[in-house]
mmCIF file of C-alpha atoms in Angstrom:
data_model
loop_
_atom_site.group_PDB
_atom_site.id
_atom_site.type_symbol
_atom_site.label_atom_id
_atom_site.label_comp_id
_atom_site.label_asym_id
_atom_site.label_seq_id
_atom_site.Cartn_x
_atom_site.Cartn_y
_atom_site.Cartn_z
ATOM 1 C CA UNK A 2 -20.805 22.128 29.953
ATOM 2 C CA UNK A 3 -20.568 18.922 31.973
ATOM 3 C CA UNK A 4 -20.278 15.412 31.377
ATOM 4 C CA UNK A 5 -22.027 12.183 34.037
ATOM 5 C CA UNK A 6 -20.347 9.257 34.333
ATOM 6 C CA UNK A 7 -22.649 5.639 34.849
ATOM 7 C CA UNK A 8 -22.390 2.588 35.161
ATOM 8 C CA UNK A 9 -23.434 0.701 31.542
ATOM 9 C CA UNK A 10 -23.197 -3.289 31.435
ATOM 10 C CA UNK A 11 -20.114 -5.563 32.472
ATOM 11 C CA UNK A 12 -17.477 -7.450 30.181
ATOM 12 C CA UNK A 13 -18.077 -11.391 30.091
ATOM 13 C CA UNK A 14 -15.076 -11.130 31.912
ATOM 14 C CA UNK A 15 -15.901 -9.229 34.763
ATOM 15 C CA UNK A 16 -14.650 -5.338 33.555
ATOM 16 C CA UNK A 17 -17.095 -2.843 34.162
ATOM 17 C CA UNK A 18 -18.515 -0.683 30.635
ATOM 18 C CA UNK A 19 -19.332 3.326 31.542
ATOM 19 C CA UNK A 20 -21.274 5.706 30.151
ATOM 20 C CA UNK A 21 -20.011 8.951 29.742
ATOM 21 C CA UNK A 22 -22.422 12.078 28.838
ATOM 22 C CA UNK A 23 -21.934 15.323 27.430
ATOM 23 C CA UNK A 24 -24.173 18.212 27.949
ATOM 24 C CA UNK A 25 -23.303 21.938 26.690
ATOM 25 C CA UNK A 26 -26.246 24.635 27.143
ATOM 26 C CA UNK A 27 -28.423 24.299 23.721
ATOM 27 C CA UNK A 28 -29.521 20.944 24.981
ATOM 28 C CA UNK A 29 -27.963 18.990 23.557
ATOM 29 C CA UNK A 30 -26.871 15.170 24.890
ATOM 30 C CA UNK A 31 -23.895 12.915 23.343
ATOM 31 C CA UNK A 32 -23.034 9.560 25.129
ATOM 32 C CA UNK A 33 -20.214 7.563 24.874
ATOM 33 C CA UNK A 34 -19.332 3.998 25.274
ATOM 34 C CA UNK A 35 -15.705 2.895 26.634
ATOM 35 C CA UNK A 36 -16.692 -0.628 25.295
ATOM 36 C CA UNK A 37 -15.657 -0.082 21.039
ATOM 37 C CA UNK A 38 -15.173 3.649 22.026
ATOM 38 C CA UNK A 39 -18.953 3.479 20.480
ATOM 39 C CA UNK A 40 -21.088 6.194 20.330
ATOM 40 C CA UNK A 41 -24.271 5.350 22.136
ATOM 41 C CA UNK A 42 -26.522 8.769 21.955
ATOM 42 C CA UNK A 43 -26.875 11.920 20.695
ATOM 43 C CA UNK A 44 -29.884 13.990 21.742
ATOM 44 C CA UNK A 45 -30.078 17.482 19.092
ATOM 45 C CA UNK A 46 -33.489 19.577 19.249
ATOM 46 C CA UNK A 47 -35.796 20.560 16.883
ATOM 47 C CA UNK A 48 -37.299 23.257 15.767
ATOM 48 C CA UNK A 49 -39.877 23.471 18.485
ATOM 49 C CA UNK A 50 -36.725 22.386 20.830
ATOM 50 C CA UNK A 51 -37.588 18.917 21.311
ATOM 51 C CA UNK A 52 -35.484 16.408 21.684
ATOM 52 C CA UNK A 53 -34.936 13.329 19.695
ATOM 53 C CA UNK A 54 -31.969 11.123 20.061
ATOM 54 C CA UNK A 55 -31.222 10.658 16.328
ATOM 55 C CA UNK A 56 -28.249 7.295 16.136
ATOM 56 C CA UNK A 57 -29.569 4.169 16.623
ATOM 57 C CA UNK A 58 -27.080 2.054 18.943
ATOM 58 C CA UNK A 59 -28.165 0.076 23.153
ATOM 59 C CA UNK A 60 -29.736 0.849 26.210
ATOM 60 C CA UNK A 61 -26.974 -1.867 28.006
ATOM 61 C CA UNK A 62 -23.196 -1.963 26.975
ATOM 62 C CA UNK A 63 -23.404 -5.644 27.231
ATOM 63 C CA UNK A 64 -24.879 -5.267 23.568
ATOM 64 C CA UNK A 65 -22.032 -4.026 21.677
ATOM 65 C CA UNK A 66 -21.116 -7.508 21.998
ATOM 66 C CA UNK A 67 -22.680 -8.846 19.688
ATOM 67 C CA UNK A 68 -23.747 -5.601 17.294
ATOM 68 C CA UNK A 69 -23.561 -7.704 13.900
ATOM 69 C CA UNK A 70 -23.906 -4.225 12.594
ATOM 70 C CA UNK A 71 -20.999 -1.962 13.708
ATOM 71 C CA UNK A 72 -23.410 0.401 15.493
ATOM 72 C CA UNK A 73 -21.827 3.352 16.991
ATOM 73 C CA UNK A 74 -18.733 1.630 17.317
ATOM 74 C CA UNK A 75 -14.440 2.740 16.188
ATOM 75 C CA UNK A 76 -13.601 0.460 13.755
ATOM 76 C CA UNK A 77 -9.431 -0.576 13.940
ATOM 77 C CA UNK A 78 -6.935 -1.243 13.124
ATOM 78 C CA UNK A 79 -8.631 -0.471 9.206
ATOM 79 C CA UNK A 80 -11.877 -0.514 8.798
ATOM 80 C CA UNK A 81 -13.538 -1.007 5.703
ATOM 81 C CA UNK A 82 -12.543 -4.023 3.073
ATOM 82 C CA UNK A 83 -9.362 -5.729 2.035
ATOM 83 C CA UNK A 84 -9.378 -7.412 -1.035
ATOM 84 C CA UNK A 85 -8.564 -10.633 -0.613
ATOM 85 C CA UNK A 86 -8.011 -10.357 2.749
ATOM 86 C CA UNK A 87 -4.193 -9.766 3.057
ATOM 87 C CA UNK A 88 -2.397 -6.761 1.799
ATOM 88 C CA UNK A 89 2.004 -6.926 0.656
ATOM 89 C CA UNK A 90 3.981 -4.078 2.944
ATOM 90 C CA UNK A 91 7.489 -3.059 1.769
ATOM 91 C CA UNK A 92 7.600 -6.888 0.105
ATOM 92 C CA UNK A 93 6.172 -9.177 3.463
ATOM 93 C CA UNK A 94 2.358 -10.721 2.564
ATOM 94 C CA UNK A 95 0.089 -9.939 5.962
ATOM 95 C CA UNK A 96 -2.453 -12.440 6.422
ATOM 96 C CA UNK A 97 -5.930 -10.612 7.710
ATOM 97 C CA UNK A 98 -9.084 -12.702 8.333
ATOM 98 C CA UNK A 99 -10.909 -13.608 5.698
ATOM 99 C CA UNK A 100 -14.175 -12.744 7.767
ATOM 100 C CA UNK A 101 -16.295 -11.182 3.862
ATOM 101 C CA UNK A 102 -16.601 -13.854 1.090
ATOM 102 C CA UNK A 103 -12.699 -14.205 -0.290
ATOM 103 C CA UNK A 104 -12.062 -10.477 1.232
ATOM 104 C CA UNK A 105 -11.765 -8.631 5.075
ATOM 105 C CA UNK A 106 -14.189 -6.731 5.944
ATOM 106 C CA UNK A 107 -13.456 -3.783 8.831
ATOM 107 C CA UNK A 108 -10.336 -6.282 10.918
ATOM 108 C CA UNK A 109 -12.048 -9.113 13.197
ATOM 109 C CA UNK A 110 -15.548 -9.616 13.380
ATOM 110 C CA UNK A 111 -15.728 -10.578 16.668
ATOM 111 C CA UNK A 112 -11.611 -9.258 17.769
ATOM 112 C CA UNK A 113 -11.843 -5.708 16.678
ATOM 113 C CA UNK A 114 -10.600 -2.419 18.049
ATOM 114 C CA UNK A 115 -14.740 -2.117 18.070
ATOM 115 C CA UNK A 116 -15.486 -4.887 20.550
ATOM 116 C CA UNK A 117 -11.902 -3.869 22.264
ATOM 117 C CA UNK A 118 -12.696 -1.761 25.847
ATOM 118 C CA UNK A 119 -11.080 0.985 25.536
ATOM 119 C CA UNK A 120 -9.074 3.071 28.222
ATOM 120 C CA UNK A 121 -11.628 6.684 29.120
ATOM 121 C CA UNK A 122 -10.077 9.986 30.390
ATOM 122 C CA UNK A 123 -12.343 12.925 30.331
ATOM 123 C CA UNK A 124 -12.989 16.750 31.337
ATOM 124 C CA UNK A 125 -15.445 19.191 31.257
ATOM 125 C CA UNK A 126 -16.563 18.694 27.364
ATOM 126 C CA UNK A 127 -14.581 16.038 26.048
ATOM 127 C CA UNK A 128 -14.079 12.223 26.616
ATOM 128 C CA UNK A 129 -10.606 10.605 25.481
ATOM 129 C CA UNK A 130 -10.857 6.882 24.997
ATOM 130 C CA UNK A 131 -6.933 5.167 24.263
ATOM 131 C CA UNK A 132 -5.832 1.657 23.338
ATOM 132 C CA UNK A 133 -2.554 -0.800 22.489
ATOM 133 C CA UNK A 134 -2.676 -3.406 20.088
ATOM 134 C CA UNK A 135 0.341 -5.596 19.856
ATOM 135 C CA UNK A 136 2.791 -6.425 16.131
ATOM 136 C CA UNK A 137 1.017 -9.533 14.837
ATOM 137 C CA UNK A 138 -2.657 -8.561 16.520
ATOM 138 C CA UNK A 139 -5.154 -9.694 13.728
ATOM 139 C CA UNK A 140 -2.650 -9.529 11.390
ATOM 140 C CA UNK A 141 -1.497 -6.329 11.274
ATOM 141 C CA UNK A 142 2.385 -5.423 11.976
ATOM 142 C CA UNK A 143 3.511 -2.976 14.726
ATOM 143 C CA UNK A 144 2.698 -1.664 18.047
ATOM 144 C CA UNK A 145 0.380 0.535 18.109
ATOM 145 C CA UNK A 146 -0.861 2.605 20.515
ATOM 146 C CA UNK A 147 -4.304 4.757 19.314
ATOM 147 C CA UNK A 148 -6.802 7.169 20.711
ATOM 148 C CA UNK A 149 -10.329 9.462 19.381
ATOM 149 C CA UNK A 150 -11.155 11.887 21.347
ATOM 150 C CA UNK A 151 -14.641 12.772 21.541
ATOM 151 C CA UNK A 152 -15.662 16.667 21.551
ATOM 152 C CA UNK A 153 -18.637 18.645 22.280
ATOM 153 C CA UNK A 154 -19.014 22.716 22.092
ATOM 154 C CA UNK A 155 -22.328 25.314 22.441
ATOM 155 C CA UNK A 156 -22.404 25.205 18.606
ATOM 156 C CA UNK A 157 -24.064 21.938 18.834
ATOM 157 C CA UNK A 158 -21.337 20.359 17.534
ATOM 158 C CA UNK A 159 -18.760 16.461 18.286
ATOM 159 C CA UNK A 160 -15.812 16.583 17.220
ATOM 160 C CA UNK A 161 -13.513 12.976 16.727
ATOM 161 C CA UNK A 162 -9.861 13.848 16.769
ATOM 162 C CA UNK A 163 -8.308 10.013 15.889
ATOM 163 C CA UNK A 164 -4.764 10.150 16.053
ATOM 164 C CA UNK A 165 -2.006 7.030 15.897
ATOM 165 C CA UNK A 166 1.551 6.166 16.333
ATOM 166 C CA UNK A 167 3.425 2.364 15.770
ATOM 167 C CA UNK A 168 6.599 1.492 15.556
ATOM 168 C CA UNK A 169 6.645 -0.231 12.600
ATOM 169 C CA UNK A 170 5.067 0.342 9.285
ATOM 170 C CA UNK A 171 1.548 -0.695 8.951
ATOM 171 C CA UNK A 172 -1.798 0.495 7.346
ATOM 172 C CA UNK A 173 -3.760 2.576 10.103
ATOM 173 C CA UNK A 174 -7.660 3.573 9.094
ATOM 174 C CA UNK A 175 -10.238 4.324 11.607
ATOM 175 C CA UNK A 176 -13.683 4.969 11.430
ATOM 176 C CA UNK A 177 -17.447 5.787 13.158
ATOM 177 C CA UNK A 178 -19.852 3.880 12.175
ATOM 178 C CA UNK A 179 -22.097 5.585 14.314
ATOM 179 C CA UNK A 180 -26.011 5.233 11.610
ATOM 180 C CA UNK A 181 -27.942 8.344 11.749
ATOM 181 C CA UNK A 182 -32.149 8.966 11.346
ATOM 182 C CA UNK A 183 -32.369 12.530 12.426
ATOM 183 C CA UNK A 184 -36.328 12.164 13.108
ATOM 184 C CA UNK A 185 -34.999 10.016 15.781
ATOM 185 C CA UNK A 186 -33.639 6.590 16.175
ATOM 186 C CA UNK A 187 -37.110 5.072 16.334
ATOM 187 C CA UNK A 188 -38.826 7.021 13.876
ATOM 188 C CA UNK A 189 -38.431 4.403 10.841
ATOM 189 C CA UNK A 190 -36.911 4.478 7.161
ATOM 190 C CA UNK A 191 -34.632 7.082 5.734
ATOM 191 C CA UNK A 192 -34.819 7.354 3.160
ATOM 192 C CA UNK A 193 -37.067 10.880 3.200
ATOM 193 C CA UNK A 194 -33.833 12.256 4.142
ATOM 194 C CA UNK A 195 -31.934 14.266 1.442
ATOM 195 C CA UNK A 196 -28.141 14.263 0.953
ATOM 196 C CA UNK A 197 -25.629 16.832 -0.162
ATOM 197 C CA UNK A 198 -22.433 15.584 -0.568
ATOM 198 C CA UNK A 199 -18.984 17.076 -1.433
ATOM 199 C CA UNK A 200 -17.953 14.092 -4.116
ATOM 200 C CA UNK A 201 -18.336 14.614 -7.362
ATOM 201 C CA UNK A 202 -16.487 11.392 -8.273
ATOM 202 C CA UNK A 203 -16.673 8.081 -6.168
ATOM 203 C CA UNK A 204 -14.448 4.014 -6.730
ATOM 204 C CA UNK A 205 -16.558 1.749 -8.366
ATOM 205 C CA UNK A 206 -16.924 -1.442 -7.123
ATOM 206 C CA UNK A 207 -16.884 -5.164 -7.482
ATOM 207 C CA UNK A 208 -20.202 -7.597 -6.235
ATOM 208 C CA UNK A 209 -17.566 -7.752 -3.374
ATOM 209 C CA UNK A 210 -17.646 -4.187 -3.235
ATOM 210 C CA UNK A 211 -14.306 -4.251 -3.160
ATOM 211 C CA UNK A 212 -12.790 -1.155 -5.367
ATOM 212 C CA UNK A 213 -11.755 -1.683 -9.020
ATOM 213 C CA UNK A 214 -9.377 0.772 -8.837
ATOM 214 C CA UNK A 215 -10.858 3.400 -11.320
ATOM 215 C CA UNK A 216 -12.090 6.284 -9.944
ATOM 216 C CA UNK A 217 -15.429 7.878 -11.529
ATOM 217 C CA UNK A 218 -16.855 10.569 -12.058
ATOM 218 C CA UNK A 219 -20.874 10.847 -10.963
ATOM 219 C CA UNK A 220 -22.457 13.116 -13.430
ATOM 220 C CA UNK A 221 -25.134 11.289 -14.993
ATOM 221 C CA UNK A 222 -25.653 8.315 -12.258
ATOM 222 C CA UNK A 223 -27.794 7.536 -9.225
ATOM 223 C CA UNK A 224 -24.227 8.409 -7.386
ATOM 224 C CA UNK A 225 -24.844 12.024 -7.976
ATOM 225 C CA UNK A 226 -25.130 13.230 -4.529
ATOM 226 C CA UNK A 227 -23.419 17.262 -5.650
ATOM 227 C CA UNK A 228 -26.425 18.772 -5.267
ATOM 228 C CA UNK A 229 -28.999 17.696 -2.550
ATOM 229 C CA UNK A 230 -31.584 14.796 -3.201
ATOM 230 C CA UNK A 231 -33.800 12.675 -1.068
ATOM 231 C CA UNK A 232 -31.544 9.283 -0.387
ATOM 232 C CA UNK A 233 -34.564 7.262 -1.150
ATOM 233 C CA UNK A 234 -35.087 8.887 -5.227
ATOM 234 C CA UNK A 235 -32.832 6.498 -7.398
ATOM 235 C CA UNK A 236 -31.521 3.707 -4.585
ATOM 236 C CA UNK A 237 -33.918 1.548 -6.313
ATOM 237 C CA UNK A 238 -32.093 2.193 -9.618
ATOM 238 C CA UNK A 239 -31.415 -0.589 -12.102
ATOM 239 C CA UNK A 240 -27.960 0.794 -12.114
ATOM 240 C CA UNK A 241 -25.216 -1.643 -11.970
ATOM 241 C CA UNK A 242 -23.352 -0.621 -8.356
ATOM 242 C CA UNK A 243 -26.669 -0.456 -6.475
ATOM 243 C CA UNK A 244 -27.654 -4.046 -7.628
ATOM 244 C CA UNK A 245 -24.280 -5.452 -6.443
ATOM 245 C CA UNK A 246 -25.036 -3.966 -3.005
ATOM 246 C CA UNK A 247 -28.116 -4.197 -2.303
ATOM 247 C CA UNK A 248 -28.548 0.691 -2.583
ATOM 248 C CA UNK A 249 -25.933 2.716 -1.297
ATOM 249 C CA UNK A 250 -22.834 1.445 -0.101
ATOM 250 C CA UNK A 251 -19.668 3.061 -1.540
ATOM 251 C CA UNK A 252 -17.220 5.162 -1.246
ATOM 252 C CA UNK A 253 -16.886 8.917 -2.196
ATOM 253 C CA UNK A 254 -14.074 10.537 -3.375
ATOM 254 C CA UNK A 255 -13.950 14.289 -1.362
ATOM 255 C CA UNK A 256 -13.304 16.797 -4.056
ATOM 256 C CA UNK A 257 -9.628 19.509 -3.391
ATOM 257 C CA UNK A 258 -8.907 16.631 -0.901
ATOM 258 C CA UNK A 259 -5.192 18.049 1.111
ATOM 259 C CA UNK A 260 -6.242 17.362 4.155
ATOM 260 C CA UNK A 261 -7.665 19.662 5.809
ATOM 261 C CA UNK A 262 -10.863 20.274 7.625
ATOM 262 C CA UNK A 263 -14.082 20.911 5.108
ATOM 263 C CA UNK A 264 -17.322 20.502 4.240
ATOM 264 C CA UNK A 265 -18.064 17.008 2.766
ATOM 265 C CA UNK A 266 -21.356 16.007 4.095
ATOM 266 C CA UNK A 267 -25.004 17.952 4.559
ATOM 267 C CA UNK A 268 -28.068 15.855 5.976
ATOM 268 C CA UNK A 269 -31.021 16.655 6.326
ATOM 269 C CA UNK A 270 -34.863 16.272 6.692
ATOM 270 C CA UNK A 271 -38.165 18.029 6.271
ATOM 271 C CA UNK A 272 -40.380 16.631 8.907
ATOM 272 C CA UNK A 273 -38.510 17.956 11.781
ATOM 273 C CA UNK A 274 -35.691 20.365 10.789
ATOM 274 C CA UNK A 275 -33.419 18.992 11.908
ATOM 275 C CA UNK A 276 -29.880 18.786 9.749
ATOM 276 C CA UNK A 277 -26.550 18.005 10.265
ATOM 277 C CA UNK A 278 -22.859 19.207 7.926
ATOM 278 C CA UNK A 279 -19.937 16.900 8.280
ATOM 279 C CA UNK A 280 -16.449 18.263 8.684
ATOM 280 C CA UNK A 281 -13.749 16.259 7.714
ATOM 281 C CA UNK A 282 -10.184 16.209 7.293
ATOM 282 C CA UNK A 283 -9.760 12.534 5.090
ATOM 283 C CA UNK A 284 -9.922 12.205 1.788
ATOM 284 C CA UNK A 285 -13.070 9.113 1.517
ATOM 285 C CA UNK A 286 -16.351 8.945 3.264
ATOM 286 C CA UNK A 287 -18.456 5.367 2.905
ATOM 287 C CA UNK A 288 -21.924 6.364 2.571
ATOM 288 C CA UNK A 289 -23.973 2.981 3.289
ATOM 289 C CA UNK A 290 -27.772 3.721 3.581
ATOM 290 C CA UNK A 291 -27.583 0.780 6.029
ATOM 291 C CA UNK A 292 -29.475 -2.151 2.839
ATOM 292 C CA UNK A 293 -28.398 -4.853 5.641
ATOM 293 C CA UNK A 294 -29.461 -3.673 9.352
ATOM 294 C CA UNK A 295 -30.506 -7.233 10.373
ATOM 295 C CA UNK A 296 -34.126 -6.870 12.372
ATOM 296 C CA UNK A 297 -32.967 -6.977 16.043
ATOM 297 C CA UNK A 298 -34.226 -4.242 19.314
ATOM 298 C CA UNK A 299 -32.146 -1.525 20.126
ATOM 299 C CA UNK A 300 -32.500 2.049 22.953
ATOM 300 C CA UNK A 301 -36.078 2.073 24.211
ATOM 301 C CA UNK A 302 -37.217 -2.134 22.470
ATOM 302 C CA UNK A 303 -37.140 0.332 19.298
ATOM 303 C CA UNK A 304 -37.006 -2.158 16.597
ATOM 304 C CA UNK A 305 -34.902 -1.494 13.835
ATOM 305 C CA UNK A 306 -34.224 -3.177 10.174
ATOM 306 C CA UNK A 307 -32.971 -2.437 6.559
ATOM 307 C CA UNK A 308 -32.594 1.454 6.032
ATOM 308 C CA UNK A 309 -33.450 2.999 9.253
ATOM 309 C CA UNK A 310 -30.077 4.751 9.408
ATOM 310 C CA UNK A 311 -27.641 5.746 7.171
ATOM 311 C CA UNK A 312 -23.821 6.281 8.165
ATOM 312 C CA UNK A 313 -21.574 8.646 6.497
ATOM 313 C CA UNK A 314 -18.221 7.035 7.769
ATOM 314 C CA UNK A 315 -15.369 9.612 6.568
ATOM 315 C CA UNK A 316 -12.046 7.770 5.894
ATOM 316 C CA UNK A 317 -9.363 6.721 3.754
ATOM 317 C CA UNK A 318 -10.313 4.418 0.610
ATOM 318 C CA UNK A 319 -11.452 0.934 1.019
ATOM 319 C CA UNK A 320 -8.801 -1.461 0.466
ATOM 320 C CA UNK A 321 -6.430 0.855 0.586
ATOM 321 C CA UNK A 322 -3.398 -1.004 0.920
ATOM 322 C CA UNK A 323 -3.792 -2.840 -2.090
ATOM 323 C CA UNK A 324 -4.338 -0.019 -3.929
ATOM 324 C CA UNK A 325 -1.172 2.311 -4.994
ATOM 325 C CA UNK A 326 -3.236 5.116 -6.337
ATOM 326 C CA UNK A 327 -5.247 5.600 -3.741
ATOM 327 C CA UNK A 328 -4.648 8.012 -1.368
ATOM 328 C CA UNK A 329 -1.391 6.582 1.703
ATOM 329 C CA UNK A 330 -2.367 4.581 5.546
ATOM 330 C CA UNK A 331 0.683 3.209 6.207
ATOM 331 C CA UNK A 332 1.499 5.104 8.891
ATOM 332 C CA UNK A 333 4.563 4.212 11.942
ATOM 333 C CA UNK A 334 8.306 4.731 12.221
ATOM 334 C CA UNK A 335 7.347 8.529 12.449
ATOM 335 C CA UNK A 336 4.021 9.334 9.700
ATOM 336 C CA UNK A 337 1.601 9.984 12.028
ATOM 337 C CA UNK A 338 -1.598 8.750 12.129
ATOM 338 C CA UNK A 339 -4.170 12.136 12.756
ATOM 339 C CA UNK A 340 -7.148 13.133 11.508
ATOM 340 C CA UNK A 341 -10.420 14.817 12.855
ATOM 341 C CA UNK A 342 -14.030 14.702 11.569
ATOM 342 C CA UNK A 343 -16.731 16.772 12.713
ATOM 343 C CA UNK A 344 -20.542 16.476 13.221
ATOM 344 C CA UNK A 345 -22.620 19.132 13.549
ATOM 345 C CA UNK A 346 -25.908 19.639 13.926
ATOM 346 C CA UNK A 347 -28.665 22.661 14.174
ATOM 347 C CA UNK A 348 -32.181 22.922 12.830
ATOM 348 C CA UNK A 349 -33.941 25.233 9.683
ATOM 349 C CA UNK A 350 -37.539 27.181 11.352
ATOM 350 C CA UNK A 351 -40.615 26.368 9.264
ATOM 351 C CA UNK A 352 -40.118 29.747 7.336
ATOM 352 C CA UNK A 353 -36.361 28.766 6.389
ATOM 353 C CA UNK A 354 -37.069 25.100 5.368
#
């Protein structure tokens, strides 16, 4: 295992942006940066040992200051949507940025943690990014200290360990917004990817993607991934939830959640044989099929567009701060935030596929 450190551009105020690259003996490489604690590159071999970068992103850290699609970044303090851009906590109402219709999306599009320059520390197989955020910043109470540690091992597991504390009760719901394409980030549509989700239920949402509060069965609907299927098979189905979101962009309720680390998803592609297994301690996963990726140029001059990558964002459910029946995303005053998500990569031989 080894880590190399290189320059990755500068912030608008002149501060250095840095790229950290971890490599293992299997040929896998993972690059992360201190801007947004973002996952920039993941190079994994196929059945013939051919490496491909399987995540969407940019080749210069400055581009992460725009990044309207949130490529690769850590979202905080609160991922996903909050109804009416506000929540009530112990009798006090907290107003957030109104940036998604009447709602809030990802805390703040310009000032959220995905555009902060995080402090970095590293050893031979991991990089830890940390930051502090003051009481009331972005509308969230509490002086907060958070960290995310990326660790790569020799089994091609990329582990993300999140931790957070606050001196007041607050909302903490962190996720990573990486878009994956296991054929390579420049290979076009990912609709031929096959997906399995360990989730027999999901949270239906209204036209603004705010959960209705219902927890509904996926059985008999296009939302059913309990048996692996191609993402493109049902994505255009005549189904109200898919029409609302322009395709898949929903929270799945993970089966038998108890806070322990469980395998919750398997993503695979038939051509290269690459696959990715997802493990998490969290109760939900937002599967987003990249329906609204705006056309833009990413790494290596590749032009991205709709559905050229997909997200599997492990997290607490959307609008949890306003939904008392959902698992609580309220932390602080002795309740520390701590979660683990693992993306493990592999490939099947031609005989196995």
